[in-house]
mmCIF file of C-alpha atoms in Angstrom:
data_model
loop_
_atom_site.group_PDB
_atom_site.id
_atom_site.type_symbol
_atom_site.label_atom_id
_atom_site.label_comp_id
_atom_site.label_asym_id
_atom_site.label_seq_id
_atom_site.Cartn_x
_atom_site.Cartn_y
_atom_site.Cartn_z
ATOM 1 C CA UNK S 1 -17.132 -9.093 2.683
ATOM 2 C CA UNK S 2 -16.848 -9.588 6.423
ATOM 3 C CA UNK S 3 -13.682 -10.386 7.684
ATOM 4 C CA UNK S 4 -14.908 -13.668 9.005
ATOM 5 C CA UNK S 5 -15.999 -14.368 5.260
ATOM 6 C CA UNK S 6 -12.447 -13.580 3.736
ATOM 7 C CA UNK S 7 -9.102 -13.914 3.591
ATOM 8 C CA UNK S 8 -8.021 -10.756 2.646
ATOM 9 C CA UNK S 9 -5.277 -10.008 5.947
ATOM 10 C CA UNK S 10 -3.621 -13.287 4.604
ATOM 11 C CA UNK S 11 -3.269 -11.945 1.533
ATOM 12 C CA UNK S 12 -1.822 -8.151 2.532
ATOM 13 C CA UNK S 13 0.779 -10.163 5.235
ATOM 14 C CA UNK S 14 1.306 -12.383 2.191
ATOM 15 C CA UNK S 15 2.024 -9.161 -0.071
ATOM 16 C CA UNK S 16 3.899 -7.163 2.787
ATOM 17 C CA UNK S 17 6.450 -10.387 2.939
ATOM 18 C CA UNK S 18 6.770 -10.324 -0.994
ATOM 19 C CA UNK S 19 7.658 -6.410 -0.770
ATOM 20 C CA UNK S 20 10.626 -7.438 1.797
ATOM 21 C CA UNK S 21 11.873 -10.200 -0.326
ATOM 22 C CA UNK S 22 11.822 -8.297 -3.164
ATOM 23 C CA UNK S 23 13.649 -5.566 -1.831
ATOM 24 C CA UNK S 24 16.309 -7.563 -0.022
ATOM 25 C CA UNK S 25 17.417 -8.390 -3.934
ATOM 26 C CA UNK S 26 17.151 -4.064 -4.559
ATOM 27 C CA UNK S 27 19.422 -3.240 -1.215
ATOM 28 C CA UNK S 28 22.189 -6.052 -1.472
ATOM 29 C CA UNK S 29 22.621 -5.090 -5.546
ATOM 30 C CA UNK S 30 21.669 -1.255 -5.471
ATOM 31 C CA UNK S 31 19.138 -2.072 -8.637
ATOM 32 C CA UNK S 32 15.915 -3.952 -9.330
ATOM 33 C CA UNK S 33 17.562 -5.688 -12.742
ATOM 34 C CA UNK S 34 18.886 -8.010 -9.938
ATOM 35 C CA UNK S 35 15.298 -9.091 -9.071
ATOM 36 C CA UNK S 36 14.623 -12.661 -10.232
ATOM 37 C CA UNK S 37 10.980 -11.290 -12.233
ATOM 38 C CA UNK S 38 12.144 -8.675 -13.000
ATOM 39 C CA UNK S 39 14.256 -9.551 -16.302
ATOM 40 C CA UNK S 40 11.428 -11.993 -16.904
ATOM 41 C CA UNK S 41 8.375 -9.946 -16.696
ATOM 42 C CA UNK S 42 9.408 -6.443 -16.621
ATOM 43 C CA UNK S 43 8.075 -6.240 -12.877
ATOM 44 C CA UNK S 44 9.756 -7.163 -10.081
ATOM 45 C CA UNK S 45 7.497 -9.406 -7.178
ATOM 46 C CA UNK S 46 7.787 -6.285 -4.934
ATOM 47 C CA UNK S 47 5.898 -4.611 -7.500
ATOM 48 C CA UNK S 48 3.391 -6.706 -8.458
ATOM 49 C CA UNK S 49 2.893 -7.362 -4.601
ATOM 50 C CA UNK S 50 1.851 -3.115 -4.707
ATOM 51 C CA UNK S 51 -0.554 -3.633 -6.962
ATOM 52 C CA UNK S 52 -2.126 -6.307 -5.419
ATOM 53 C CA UNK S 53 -2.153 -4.436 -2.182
ATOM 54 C CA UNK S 54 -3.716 -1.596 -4.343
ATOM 55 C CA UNK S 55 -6.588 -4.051 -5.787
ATOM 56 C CA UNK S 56 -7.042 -5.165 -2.162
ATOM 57 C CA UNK S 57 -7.348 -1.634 -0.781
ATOM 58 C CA UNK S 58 -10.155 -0.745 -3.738
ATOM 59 C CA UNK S 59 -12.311 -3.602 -2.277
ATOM 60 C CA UNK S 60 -11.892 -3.088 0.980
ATOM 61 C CA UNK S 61 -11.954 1.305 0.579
ATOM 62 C CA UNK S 62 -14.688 1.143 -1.513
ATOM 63 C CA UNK S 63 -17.001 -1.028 1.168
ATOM 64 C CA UNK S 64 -15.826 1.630 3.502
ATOM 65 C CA UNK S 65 -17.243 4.382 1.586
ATOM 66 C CA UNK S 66 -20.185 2.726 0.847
ATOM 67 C CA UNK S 67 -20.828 1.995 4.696
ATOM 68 C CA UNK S 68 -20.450 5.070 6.319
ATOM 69 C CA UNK S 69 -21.661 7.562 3.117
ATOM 70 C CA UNK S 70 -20.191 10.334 5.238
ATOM 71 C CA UNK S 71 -16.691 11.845 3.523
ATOM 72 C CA UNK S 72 -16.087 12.990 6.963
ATOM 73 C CA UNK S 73 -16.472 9.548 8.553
ATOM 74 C CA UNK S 74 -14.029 7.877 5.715
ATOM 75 C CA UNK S 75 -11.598 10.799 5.719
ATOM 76 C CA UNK S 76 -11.623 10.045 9.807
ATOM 77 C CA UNK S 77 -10.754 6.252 8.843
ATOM 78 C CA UNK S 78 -8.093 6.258 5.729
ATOM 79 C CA UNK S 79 -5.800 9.593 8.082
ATOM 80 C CA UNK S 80 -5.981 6.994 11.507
ATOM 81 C CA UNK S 81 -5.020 3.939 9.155
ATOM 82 C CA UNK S 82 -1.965 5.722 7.932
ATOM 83 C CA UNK S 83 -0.523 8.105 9.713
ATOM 84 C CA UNK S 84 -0.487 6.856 13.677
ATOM 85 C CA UNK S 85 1.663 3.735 12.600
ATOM 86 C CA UNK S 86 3.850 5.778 10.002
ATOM 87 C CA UNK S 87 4.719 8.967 12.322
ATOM 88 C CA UNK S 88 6.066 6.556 14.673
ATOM 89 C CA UNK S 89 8.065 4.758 11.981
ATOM 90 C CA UNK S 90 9.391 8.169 10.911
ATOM 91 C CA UNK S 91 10.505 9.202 14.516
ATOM 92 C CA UNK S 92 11.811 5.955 15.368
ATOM 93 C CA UNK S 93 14.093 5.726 11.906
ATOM 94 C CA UNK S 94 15.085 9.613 12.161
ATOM 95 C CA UNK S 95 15.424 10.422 16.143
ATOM 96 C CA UNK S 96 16.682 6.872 17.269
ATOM 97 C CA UNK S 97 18.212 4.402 14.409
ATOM 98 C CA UNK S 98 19.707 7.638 12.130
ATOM 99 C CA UNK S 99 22.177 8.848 14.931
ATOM 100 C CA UNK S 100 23.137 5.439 15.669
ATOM 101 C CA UNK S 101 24.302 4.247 11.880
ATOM 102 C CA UNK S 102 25.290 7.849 10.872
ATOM 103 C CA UNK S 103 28.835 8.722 9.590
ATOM 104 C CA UNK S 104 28.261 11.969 11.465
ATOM 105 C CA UNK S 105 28.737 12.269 15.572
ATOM 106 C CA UNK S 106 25.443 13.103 17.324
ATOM 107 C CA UNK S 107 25.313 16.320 16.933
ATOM 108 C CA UNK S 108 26.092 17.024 13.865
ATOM 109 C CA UNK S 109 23.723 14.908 13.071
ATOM 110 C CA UNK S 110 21.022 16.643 15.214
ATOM 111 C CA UNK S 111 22.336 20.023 13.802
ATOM 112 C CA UNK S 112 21.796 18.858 10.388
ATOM 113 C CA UNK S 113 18.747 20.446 8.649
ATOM 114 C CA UNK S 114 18.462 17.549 6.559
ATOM 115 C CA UNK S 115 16.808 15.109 9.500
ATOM 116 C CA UNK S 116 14.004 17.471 9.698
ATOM 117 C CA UNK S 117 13.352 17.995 5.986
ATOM 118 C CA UNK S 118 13.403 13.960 5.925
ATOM 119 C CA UNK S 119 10.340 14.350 8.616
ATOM 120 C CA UNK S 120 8.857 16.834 6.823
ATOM 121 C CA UNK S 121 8.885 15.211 3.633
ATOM 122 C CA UNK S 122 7.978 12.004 4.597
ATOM 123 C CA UNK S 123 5.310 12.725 6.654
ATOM 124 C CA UNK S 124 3.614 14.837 4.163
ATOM 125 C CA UNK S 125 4.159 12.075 1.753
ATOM 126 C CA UNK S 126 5.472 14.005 -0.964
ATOM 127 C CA UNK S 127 8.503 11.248 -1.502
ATOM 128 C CA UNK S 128 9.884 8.023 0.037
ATOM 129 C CA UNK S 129 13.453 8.775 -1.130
ATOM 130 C CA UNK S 130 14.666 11.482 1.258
ATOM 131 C CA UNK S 131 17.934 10.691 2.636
ATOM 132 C CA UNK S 132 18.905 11.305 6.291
ATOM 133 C CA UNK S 133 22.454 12.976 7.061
ATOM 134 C CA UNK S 134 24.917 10.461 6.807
ATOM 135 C CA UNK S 135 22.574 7.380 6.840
ATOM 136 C CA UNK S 136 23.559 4.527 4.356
ATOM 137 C CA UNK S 137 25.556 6.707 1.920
ATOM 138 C CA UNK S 138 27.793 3.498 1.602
ATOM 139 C CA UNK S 139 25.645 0.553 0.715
ATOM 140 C CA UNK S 140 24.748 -0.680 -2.406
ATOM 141 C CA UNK S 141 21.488 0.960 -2.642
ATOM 142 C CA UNK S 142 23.239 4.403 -1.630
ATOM 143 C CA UNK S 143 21.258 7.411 0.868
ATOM 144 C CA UNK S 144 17.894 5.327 0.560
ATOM 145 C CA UNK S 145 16.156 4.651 4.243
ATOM 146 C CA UNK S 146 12.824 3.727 3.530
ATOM 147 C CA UNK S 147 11.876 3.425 -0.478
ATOM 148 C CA UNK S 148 8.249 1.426 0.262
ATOM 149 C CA UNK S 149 6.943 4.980 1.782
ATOM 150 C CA UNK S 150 6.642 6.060 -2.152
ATOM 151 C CA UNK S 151 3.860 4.444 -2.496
ATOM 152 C CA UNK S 152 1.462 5.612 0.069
ATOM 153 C CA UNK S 153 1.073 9.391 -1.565
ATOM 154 C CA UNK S 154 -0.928 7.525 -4.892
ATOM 155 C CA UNK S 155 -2.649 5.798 -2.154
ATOM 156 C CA UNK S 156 -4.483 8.987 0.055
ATOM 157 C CA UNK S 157 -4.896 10.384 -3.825
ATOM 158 C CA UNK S 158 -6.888 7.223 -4.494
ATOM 159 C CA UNK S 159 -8.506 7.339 -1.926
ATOM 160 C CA UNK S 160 -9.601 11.134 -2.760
ATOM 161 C CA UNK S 161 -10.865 10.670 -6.362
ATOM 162 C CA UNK S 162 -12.620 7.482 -4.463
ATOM 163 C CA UNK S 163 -14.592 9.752 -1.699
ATOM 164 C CA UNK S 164 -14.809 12.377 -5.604
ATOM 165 C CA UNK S 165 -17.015 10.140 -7.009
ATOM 166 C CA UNK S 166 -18.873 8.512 -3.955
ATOM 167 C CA UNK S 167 -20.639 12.051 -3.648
ATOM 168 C CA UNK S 168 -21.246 12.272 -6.869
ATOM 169 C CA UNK S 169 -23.083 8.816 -6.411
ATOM 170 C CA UNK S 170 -21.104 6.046 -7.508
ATOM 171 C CA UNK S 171 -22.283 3.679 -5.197
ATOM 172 C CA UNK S 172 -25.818 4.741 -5.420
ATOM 173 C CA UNK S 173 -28.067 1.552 -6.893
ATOM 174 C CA UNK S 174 -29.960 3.532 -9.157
ATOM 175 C CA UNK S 175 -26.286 4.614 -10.928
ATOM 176 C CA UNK S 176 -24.653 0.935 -10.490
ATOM 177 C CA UNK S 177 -25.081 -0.539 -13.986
ATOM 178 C CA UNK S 178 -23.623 3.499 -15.070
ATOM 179 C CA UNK S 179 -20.958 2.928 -12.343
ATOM 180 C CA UNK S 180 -19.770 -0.490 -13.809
ATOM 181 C CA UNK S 181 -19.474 0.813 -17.166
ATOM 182 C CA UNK S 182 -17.493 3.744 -16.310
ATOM 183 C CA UNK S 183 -15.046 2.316 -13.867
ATOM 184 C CA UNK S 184 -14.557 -0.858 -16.386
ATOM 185 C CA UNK S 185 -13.496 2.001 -19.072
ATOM 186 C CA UNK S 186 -11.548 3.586 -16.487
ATOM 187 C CA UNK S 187 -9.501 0.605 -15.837
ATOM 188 C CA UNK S 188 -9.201 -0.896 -19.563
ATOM 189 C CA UNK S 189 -7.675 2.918 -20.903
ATOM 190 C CA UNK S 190 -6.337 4.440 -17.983
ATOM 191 C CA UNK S 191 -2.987 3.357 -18.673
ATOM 192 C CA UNK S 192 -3.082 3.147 -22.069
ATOM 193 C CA UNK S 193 -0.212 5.526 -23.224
ATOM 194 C CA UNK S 194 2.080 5.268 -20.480
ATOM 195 C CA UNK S 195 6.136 5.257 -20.853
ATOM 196 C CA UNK S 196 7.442 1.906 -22.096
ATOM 197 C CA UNK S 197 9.929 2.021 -19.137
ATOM 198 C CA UNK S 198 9.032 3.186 -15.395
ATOM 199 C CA UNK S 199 12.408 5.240 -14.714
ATOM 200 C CA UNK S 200 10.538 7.456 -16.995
ATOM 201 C CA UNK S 201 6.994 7.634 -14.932
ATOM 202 C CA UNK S 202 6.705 11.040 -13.678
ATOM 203 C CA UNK S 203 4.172 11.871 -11.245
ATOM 204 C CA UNK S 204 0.614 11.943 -13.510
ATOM 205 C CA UNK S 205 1.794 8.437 -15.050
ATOM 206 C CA UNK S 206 2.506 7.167 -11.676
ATOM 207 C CA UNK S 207 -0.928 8.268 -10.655
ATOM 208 C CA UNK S 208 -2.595 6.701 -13.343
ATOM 209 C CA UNK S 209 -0.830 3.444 -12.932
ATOM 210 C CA UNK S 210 -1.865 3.019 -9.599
ATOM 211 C CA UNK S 211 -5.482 3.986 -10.222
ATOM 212 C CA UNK S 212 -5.674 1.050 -12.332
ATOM 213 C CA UNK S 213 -5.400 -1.283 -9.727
ATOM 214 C CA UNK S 214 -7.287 0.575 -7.272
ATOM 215 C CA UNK S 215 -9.871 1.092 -9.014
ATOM 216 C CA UNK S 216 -10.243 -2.423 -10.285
ATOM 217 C CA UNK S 217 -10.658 -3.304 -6.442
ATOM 218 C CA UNK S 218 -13.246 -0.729 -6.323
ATOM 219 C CA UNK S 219 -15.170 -1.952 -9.782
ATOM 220 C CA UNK S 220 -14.751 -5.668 -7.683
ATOM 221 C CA UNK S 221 -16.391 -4.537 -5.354
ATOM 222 C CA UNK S 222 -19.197 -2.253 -6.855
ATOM 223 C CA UNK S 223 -19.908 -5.783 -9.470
ATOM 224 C CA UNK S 224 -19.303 -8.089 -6.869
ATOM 225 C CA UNK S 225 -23.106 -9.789 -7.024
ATOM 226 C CA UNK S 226 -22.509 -10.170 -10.788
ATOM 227 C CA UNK S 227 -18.847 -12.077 -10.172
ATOM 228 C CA UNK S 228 -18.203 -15.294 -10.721
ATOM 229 C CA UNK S 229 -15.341 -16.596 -8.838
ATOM 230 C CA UNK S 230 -13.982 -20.244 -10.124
ATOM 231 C CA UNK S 231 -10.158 -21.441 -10.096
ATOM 232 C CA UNK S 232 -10.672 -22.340 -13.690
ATOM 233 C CA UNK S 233 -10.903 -18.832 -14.589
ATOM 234 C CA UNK S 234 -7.259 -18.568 -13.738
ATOM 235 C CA UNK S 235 -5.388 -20.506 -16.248
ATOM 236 C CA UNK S 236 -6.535 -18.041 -19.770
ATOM 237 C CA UNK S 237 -5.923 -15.024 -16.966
ATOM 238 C CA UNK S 238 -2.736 -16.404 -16.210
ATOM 239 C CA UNK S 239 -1.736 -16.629 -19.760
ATOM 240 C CA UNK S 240 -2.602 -13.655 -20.748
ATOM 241 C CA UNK S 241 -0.795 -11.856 -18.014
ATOM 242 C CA UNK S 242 2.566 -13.959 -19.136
ATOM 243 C CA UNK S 243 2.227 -12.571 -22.901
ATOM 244 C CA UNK S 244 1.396 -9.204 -22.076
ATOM 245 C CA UNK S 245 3.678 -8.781 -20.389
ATOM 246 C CA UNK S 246 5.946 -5.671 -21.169
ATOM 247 C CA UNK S 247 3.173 -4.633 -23.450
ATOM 248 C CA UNK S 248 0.862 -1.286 -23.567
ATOM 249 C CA UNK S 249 -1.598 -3.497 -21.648
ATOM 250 C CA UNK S 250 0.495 -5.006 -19.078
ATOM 251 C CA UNK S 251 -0.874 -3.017 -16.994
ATOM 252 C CA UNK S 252 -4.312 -4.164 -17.560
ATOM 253 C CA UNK S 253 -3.823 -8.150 -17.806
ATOM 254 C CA UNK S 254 -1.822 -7.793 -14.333
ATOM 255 C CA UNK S 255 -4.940 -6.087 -12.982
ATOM 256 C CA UNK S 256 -7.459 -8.554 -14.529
ATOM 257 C CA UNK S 257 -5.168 -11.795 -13.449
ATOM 258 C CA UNK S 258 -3.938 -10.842 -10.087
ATOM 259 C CA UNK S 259 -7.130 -9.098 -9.237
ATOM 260 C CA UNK S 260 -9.299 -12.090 -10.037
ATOM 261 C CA UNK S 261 -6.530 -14.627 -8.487
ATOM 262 C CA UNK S 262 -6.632 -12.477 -5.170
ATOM 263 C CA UNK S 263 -10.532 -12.536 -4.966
ATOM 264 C CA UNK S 264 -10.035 -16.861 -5.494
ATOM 265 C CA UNK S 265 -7.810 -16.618 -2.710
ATOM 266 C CA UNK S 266 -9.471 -14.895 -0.470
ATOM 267 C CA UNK S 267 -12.543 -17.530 -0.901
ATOM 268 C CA UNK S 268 -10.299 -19.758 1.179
ATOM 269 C CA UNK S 269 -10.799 -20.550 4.661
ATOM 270 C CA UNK S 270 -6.964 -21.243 5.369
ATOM 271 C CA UNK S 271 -7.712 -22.460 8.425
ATOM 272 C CA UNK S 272 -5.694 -21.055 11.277
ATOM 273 C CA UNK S 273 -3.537 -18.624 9.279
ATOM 274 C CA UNK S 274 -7.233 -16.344 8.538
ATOM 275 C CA UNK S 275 -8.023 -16.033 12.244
ATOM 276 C CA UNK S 276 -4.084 -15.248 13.188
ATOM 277 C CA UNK S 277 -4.385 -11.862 10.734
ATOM 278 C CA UNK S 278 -7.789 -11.416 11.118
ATOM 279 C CA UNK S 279 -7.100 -10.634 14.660
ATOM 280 C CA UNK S 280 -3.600 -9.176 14.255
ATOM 281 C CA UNK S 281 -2.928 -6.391 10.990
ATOM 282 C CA UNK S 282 0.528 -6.522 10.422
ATOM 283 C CA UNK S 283 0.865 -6.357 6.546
ATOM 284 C CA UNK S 284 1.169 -2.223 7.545
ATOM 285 C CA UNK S 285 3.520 -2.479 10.049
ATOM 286 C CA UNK S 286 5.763 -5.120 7.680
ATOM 287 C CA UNK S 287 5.797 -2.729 5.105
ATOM 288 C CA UNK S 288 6.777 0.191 7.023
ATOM 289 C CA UNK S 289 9.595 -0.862 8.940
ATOM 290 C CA UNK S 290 10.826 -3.506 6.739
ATOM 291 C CA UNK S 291 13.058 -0.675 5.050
ATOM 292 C CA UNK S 292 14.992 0.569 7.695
ATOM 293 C CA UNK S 293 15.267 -2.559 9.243
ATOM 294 C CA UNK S 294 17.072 -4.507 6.093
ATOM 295 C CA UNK S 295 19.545 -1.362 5.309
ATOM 296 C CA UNK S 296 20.403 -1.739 8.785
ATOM 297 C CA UNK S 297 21.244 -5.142 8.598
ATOM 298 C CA UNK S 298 23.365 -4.636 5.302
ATOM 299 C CA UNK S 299 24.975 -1.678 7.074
ATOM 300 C CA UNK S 300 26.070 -4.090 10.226
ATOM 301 C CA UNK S 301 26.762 -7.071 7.821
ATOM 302 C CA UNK S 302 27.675 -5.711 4.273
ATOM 303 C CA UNK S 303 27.262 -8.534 1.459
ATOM 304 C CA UNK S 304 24.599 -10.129 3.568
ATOM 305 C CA UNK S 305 22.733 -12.400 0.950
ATOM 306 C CA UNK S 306 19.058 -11.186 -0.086
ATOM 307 C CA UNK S 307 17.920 -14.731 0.857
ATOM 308 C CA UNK S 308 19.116 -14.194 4.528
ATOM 309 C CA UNK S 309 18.844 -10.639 4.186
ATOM 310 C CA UNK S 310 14.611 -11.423 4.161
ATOM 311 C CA UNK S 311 14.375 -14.295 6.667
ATOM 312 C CA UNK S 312 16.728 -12.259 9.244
ATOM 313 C CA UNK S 313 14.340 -9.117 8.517
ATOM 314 C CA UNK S 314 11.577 -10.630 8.795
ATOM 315 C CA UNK S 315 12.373 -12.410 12.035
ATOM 316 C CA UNK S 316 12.906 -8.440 13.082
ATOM 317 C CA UNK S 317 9.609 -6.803 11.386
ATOM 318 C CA UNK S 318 7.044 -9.264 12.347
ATOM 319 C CA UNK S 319 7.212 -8.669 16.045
ATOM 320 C CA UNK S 320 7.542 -5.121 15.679
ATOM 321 C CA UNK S 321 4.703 -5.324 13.296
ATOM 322 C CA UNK S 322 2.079 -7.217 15.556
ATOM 323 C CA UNK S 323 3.574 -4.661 18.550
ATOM 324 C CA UNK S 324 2.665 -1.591 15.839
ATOM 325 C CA UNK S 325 -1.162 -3.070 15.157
ATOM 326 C CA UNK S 326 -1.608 -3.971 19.076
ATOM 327 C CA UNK S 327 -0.293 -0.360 19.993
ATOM 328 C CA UNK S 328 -0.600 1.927 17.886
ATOM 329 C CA UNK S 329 -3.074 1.110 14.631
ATOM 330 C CA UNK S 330 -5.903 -0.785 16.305
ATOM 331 C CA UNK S 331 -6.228 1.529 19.316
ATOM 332 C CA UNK S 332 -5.739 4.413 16.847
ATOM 333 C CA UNK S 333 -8.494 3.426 14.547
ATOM 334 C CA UNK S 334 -11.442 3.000 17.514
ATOM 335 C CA UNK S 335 -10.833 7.336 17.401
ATOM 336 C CA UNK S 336 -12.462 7.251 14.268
ATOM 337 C CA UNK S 337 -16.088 7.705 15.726
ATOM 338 C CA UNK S 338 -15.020 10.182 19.007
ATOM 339 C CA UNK S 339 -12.794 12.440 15.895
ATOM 340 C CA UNK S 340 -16.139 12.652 14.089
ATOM 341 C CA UNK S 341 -18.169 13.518 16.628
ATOM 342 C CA UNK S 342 -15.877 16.397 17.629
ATOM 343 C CA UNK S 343 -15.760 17.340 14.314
ATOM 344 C CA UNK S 344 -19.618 17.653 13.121
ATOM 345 C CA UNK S 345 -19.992 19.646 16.572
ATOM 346 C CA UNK S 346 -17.386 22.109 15.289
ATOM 347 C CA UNK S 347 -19.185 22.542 11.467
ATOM 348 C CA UNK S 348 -21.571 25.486 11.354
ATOM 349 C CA UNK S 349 -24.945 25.561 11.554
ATOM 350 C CA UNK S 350 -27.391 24.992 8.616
ATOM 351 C CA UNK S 351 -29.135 28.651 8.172
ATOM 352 C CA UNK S 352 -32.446 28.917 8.809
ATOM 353 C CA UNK S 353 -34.632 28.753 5.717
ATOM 354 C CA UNK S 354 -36.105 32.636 4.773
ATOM 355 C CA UNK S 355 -39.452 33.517 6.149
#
């Protein structure tokens, strides 16, 4: 599980870049039909790329939790993981690049009470789809400025029902083989039930699809001495996945196959490529940006391809990425123990016991 054991960054930079692809296909067409999987499969890559990154933030959550035991310590971590990278995102998008691609002059822009109800919004996570005044009303994927943030309000609710049931004990030993059971019950009916189509997801069956994936990262990593991790193991998953595909238990295969082909992959040393992300995050910072950055680029150069819609945004993003992890995340996320401290200082006394 350490990161010198793992190749889990590889994998998130790998799953931020599939999220940018994917969505170069949803800007330049205004739909997802026009994403190669998605006909196929009934997900597009961009979305099976979230749940990976969802079965990847279990693991890695869960050993976080079950480090530090202290809901104020891990509270501390998941706020300075998200939100130090992400406000600057929002204030760059809505206070620098919306006045400079808005139909409106400056300031009507500026006067417009829309900007600050898309920092409001965004920033408390409540959507990913608030439009800015003005901003990309005439692309193909109309009045959208960043659609990945969605996403990240399941995540923090994950991450609550995680720190739920770590105080109730679940990663006590004496409650593991109980844990297991539970969480592998959670997974296999969570979803069962769900809308055949996503357009019709509203916000409890969004929740409950993500907490699938999540929390088959987090039964990973609760069972992980009892896993077995070979290649072969991946062909029946694979197969599986294929033909249930678009099936009441898509869901479930997807979690099973590209949860157990993320763990294989992460058994790799890959070299050069492990040390490179190990030592700079910038799956976050990709997936962030990556938004603003390719409706900007189909706003300067409408009918841009998707295929050199991704390679001329990623070109952009990466840089700005590593800049984002050097800058802003890593330096954020050494606060962690000085926030704590402040904070325990600042809870009230224990009373004294009666005499």
């Amino acid at each position: 599980m350490s990161p010198e054991a793992n190749s889990f960054g590889v994998l998130r930079l790998l799953m931020a870049t599939f999220v940018l692809i994917s969505h170069s296909y949803l800007y330049t067409a205004g739909t997802d039909v026009a994403e190669p999987l998605q006909p196929w499969l009934g997900r597009s890559l961009g979305e099976y790329a979230v749940q990976v990154f969802f079965i990847l933030s279990g693991v890695l959550v869960a050993q976080s939790f079950d480090r530090s035991r202290s809901v104020l310590n891990f509270a501390a971590a998941r706020v300075l993981r998200i939100f130090p990278a992400l406000i600057v995102c929002v204030a760059v998008t809505a206070f620098v690049l919306g006045p400079m691609v808005s139909r409106l002059t400056v300031g009507e822009y500026f006067a417009d009470t829309g900007l600050y109800a898309y920092v409001a919004k965004t920033l408390a996570l409540t959507t990913g789809a608030a439009p800015l005044p003005g901003v990309f009303e005439s692309l193909p994927y109309a009045g959208y400025v960043n659609s990945s943030l969605w996403t990240l309000k399941y995540e923090v609710l994950c991450y609550v029902i995680l720190a739920a049931l770590g105080v109730a004990g679940l990663f006590e030993e004496r409650w593991r083989k109980l844990a297991i059971a539970g969480l592998a019950v959670l997974v296999g009916t969570v979803t069962l039930g769900l809308p055949a189509e996503a357009e019709a997801y509203g916000f409890s069956d969004n929740l409950r699809y993500f907490i699938v994936f999540f929390f088959s990262g987090v039964l990973a990593y609760i069972a992980r001495r009892h896993l077995v991790i070979h290649g072969a193991a991946l062909a029946p998953l694979a197969v599986l996945f294929v033909c249930l595909a678009k099936t009441p238990l898509a869901e479930i295969s997807a979690a099973l196959f590209l949860g157990y082909a993320s763990l294989w992959l992460a058994t790799k040393a890959l070299g050069l490529l492990r040390a490179v992300c190990n030592k700079f995050d910038a799956s976050y910072g990709i997936y962030i940006f990556a938004g603003p950055t390719q409706q900007s680029l189909l706003w300067l150069m409408p009918g841009l391809p998707p295929v050199w819609l991704s390679l001329m945004a990623f070109a952009i993003v990466l840089p700005a990425a590593v800049c984002s992890w050097i800058v802003i995340e890593k330096p954020a996320m050494k606060l962690r123990s000085l926030i704590t401290a402040r904070l325990k200082k600042r809870e009230p006394a224990a009373p004294l016991p009666a005499t």
